[in-house]
Amino acid sequence: MTIAALINKTDNLELVRDVIAAILAVETASQMALAEAGAKDPELWRLRVYKDRIEPWGAYLSTPATGTVDAAPIVNVSFETEAFIESDGDYIERQSADAKFNLDVYGYGLAAAEVTGHTPADVKAAAERDRATRLVRNIIMAAEYYELGSDMIGTVSKRFIQSITALDLTDSDRRPIQQVRAARIVLGVTFNELSPQIELVPCAGILSRVHTELDGEVVFSIQQWFGD
Amino acid sequence: MPITCTDELGVTAVVNGLVNETALLIDPDTGASVAGNQASVVLSRASLAETELTFPRAIADLTTNAWVVAWTGADAAAKTFKVIEVTPDDNPAIDLLTLKLEAYEP
């Protein structure tokens, strides 16, 4: 017996990853609008969000000028691991899973001359990284997203930031890259994964009765009807 | 090609040199290889010594000006870079300095 139905669904692992990226994209736009309404520079709330990219910061390679959209901090949401919790689930349909998602934040800075001295690129890039990391952490852990949003209630049972680690990138000569500095936010999410099930035929009715045969035997019988 | 050099004291001089801008592979410590971009310039130490410039060096101090080189690219665009690493060649027959660079907003 094979699986009767075509497996044409998105696993919740993929869904959760997409939801995290969507939350960040929606909230960065919302925060920029709030900043503008509050007469603040909205660019300080801009994040460029990617999902599952190896090299999301390709735009930095063209050395965009400070303050341009291409120079804005980048967040890449990717999946790392999914561990299933045997004690919380069943072997038939629902398996609870603890998954880890990496939210890699990249800040970019160009060394620039100042009135007295100069600002090195690594100083500016670190400040950008820290600002973006702060934004991401606050968005993801905001009360509005305690289960990654109301649409995910029933699927997600918990989201929790497990660590934030600075990543200093190096080139092929193992020299530190000055203009791009990064941090990895590890986000743990607990949610349900569901698997294909045998499609049951609806039971339209059940008739049961108990009667006494002519010879005195008491008999229980049952009839069922399936289908619409 | 002529390279305009400006040291941390603000002294400027034009020195002939070779420039290089290449893409390369980067290992960002995450296990992934990605593309990068690197620029460098090669100058004669003897030519530099004939100027009033200080010896080129990477400067991390925020209160000091960066050691900067600039040139006009083949596309006629002005390019300015900060020196982030200096590797001298002590062979007297060659006596060149390779300056590794990063982008700089003058």
mmCIF file of C-alpha atoms in Angstrom, chain A residues 54-55 57 61 63-66 110-114 116-121 123-124 167-175 177-179 184, chain B residues 24-30 32-38 59-67 81-82 84-85 100-106:
data_model
loop_
_atom_site.group_PDB
_atom_site.id
_atom_site.type_symbol
_atom_site.label_atom_id
_atom_site.label_comp_id
_atom_site.label_asym_id
_atom_site.label_seq_id
_atom_site.Cartn_x
_atom_site.Cartn_y
_atom_site.Cartn_z
ATOM 1 C CA ILE A 54 25.115 31.910 1.302
ATOM 2 C CA GLU A 55 26.257 35.322 0.172
ATOM 3 C CA TRP A 57 25.952 40.671 1.197
ATOM 4 C CA LEU A 61 31.184 44.187 -2.886
ATOM 5 C CA THR A 63 31.402 49.405 -2.039
ATOM 6 C CA PRO A 64 28.139 51.367 -1.858
ATOM 7 C CA ALA A 65 28.371 54.832 -0.342
ATOM 8 C CA THR A 66 27.370 55.308 3.275
ATOM 9 C CA LEU A 110 33.399 52.418 4.799
ATOM 10 C CA ALA A 111 36.441 54.087 6.287
ATOM 11 C CA ALA A 112 35.935 57.826 6.042
ATOM 12 C CA ALA A 113 37.849 61.001 6.687
ATOM 13 C CA GLU A 114 36.648 63.127 9.593
ATOM 14 C CA THR A 116 39.966 65.279 13.081
ATOM 15 C CA GLY A 117 41.359 61.930 12.048
ATOM 16 C CA HIS A 118 39.204 59.286 10.414
ATOM 17 C CA THR A 119 36.691 56.559 11.213
ATOM 18 C CA PRO A 120 38.004 53.086 10.330
ATOM 19 C CA ALA A 121 35.673 50.797 8.423
ATOM 20 C CA VAL A 123 34.330 50.696 13.700
ATOM 21 C CA LYS A 124 31.471 51.768 11.435
ATOM 22 C CA LEU A 167 31.430 36.680 13.538
ATOM 23 C CA ASP A 168 34.491 38.377 12.157
ATOM 24 C CA LEU A 169 34.854 37.503 8.534
ATOM 25 C CA THR A 170 38.225 36.853 6.946
ATOM 26 C CA ASP A 171 39.411 36.726 3.379
ATOM 27 C CA SER A 172 41.280 33.886 1.714
ATOM 28 C CA ASP A 173 44.526 35.094 3.316
ATOM 29 C CA ARG A 174 42.842 34.880 6.735
ATOM 30 C CA ARG A 175 43.036 38.626 7.087
ATOM 31 C CA ILE A 177 37.576 41.963 6.501
ATOM 32 C CA GLN A 178 37.230 45.496 7.772
ATOM 33 C CA GLN A 179 34.087 46.674 5.976
ATOM 34 C CA ARG A 184 24.746 35.277 14.366
ATOM 35 C CA LEU B 24 38.788 36.541 -4.505
ATOM 36 C CA LEU B 25 37.298 33.797 -2.413
ATOM 37 C CA ILE B 26 36.451 34.423 1.209
ATOM 38 C CA ASP B 27 35.891 31.941 3.995
ATOM 39 C CA PRO B 28 33.649 33.804 6.435
ATOM 40 C CA ASP B 29 34.201 31.258 9.235
ATOM 41 C CA THR B 30 30.736 29.930 8.636
ATOM 42 C CA ALA B 32 30.776 29.084 3.265
ATOM 43 C CA SER B 33 32.919 30.422 0.473
ATOM 44 C CA VAL B 34 31.846 33.709 -0.964
ATOM 45 C CA ALA B 35 33.183 36.269 -3.400
ATOM 46 C CA GLY B 36 35.113 39.287 -2.266
ATOM 47 C CA ASN B 37 36.983 42.241 -3.647
ATOM 48 C CA GLN B 38 40.512 43.319 -2.868
ATOM 49 C CA ILE B 59 46.287 53.375 10.958
ATOM 50 C CA ALA B 60 43.557 52.252 13.341
ATOM 51 C CA ASP B 61 43.597 55.324 15.579
ATOM 52 C CA LEU B 62 40.425 57.380 15.135
ATOM 53 C CA THR B 63 42.155 60.672 15.951
ATOM 54 C CA THR B 64 44.803 60.234 13.249
ATOM 55 C CA ASN B 65 44.275 60.657 9.536
ATOM 56 C CA ALA B 66 44.481 57.514 7.439
ATOM 57 C CA TRP B 67 47.370 56.869 5.017
ATOM 58 C CA PHE B 81 41.696 53.797 -0.654
ATOM 59 C CA LYS B 82 43.046 53.540 2.863
ATOM 60 C CA ILE B 84 45.409 48.537 5.767
ATOM 61 C CA GLU B 85 48.556 46.460 5.395
ATOM 62 C CA LYS B 100 46.861 46.355 0.722
ATOM 63 C CA LEU B 101 43.921 48.700 0.599
ATOM 64 C CA GLU B 102 40.309 49.186 1.549
ATOM 65 C CA ALA B 103 37.702 51.593 0.205
ATOM 66 C CA TYR B 104 37.739 55.057 1.741
ATOM 67 C CA GLU B 105 35.378 58.029 1.691
ATOM 68 C CA PRO B 106 37.660 61.100 1.482
#
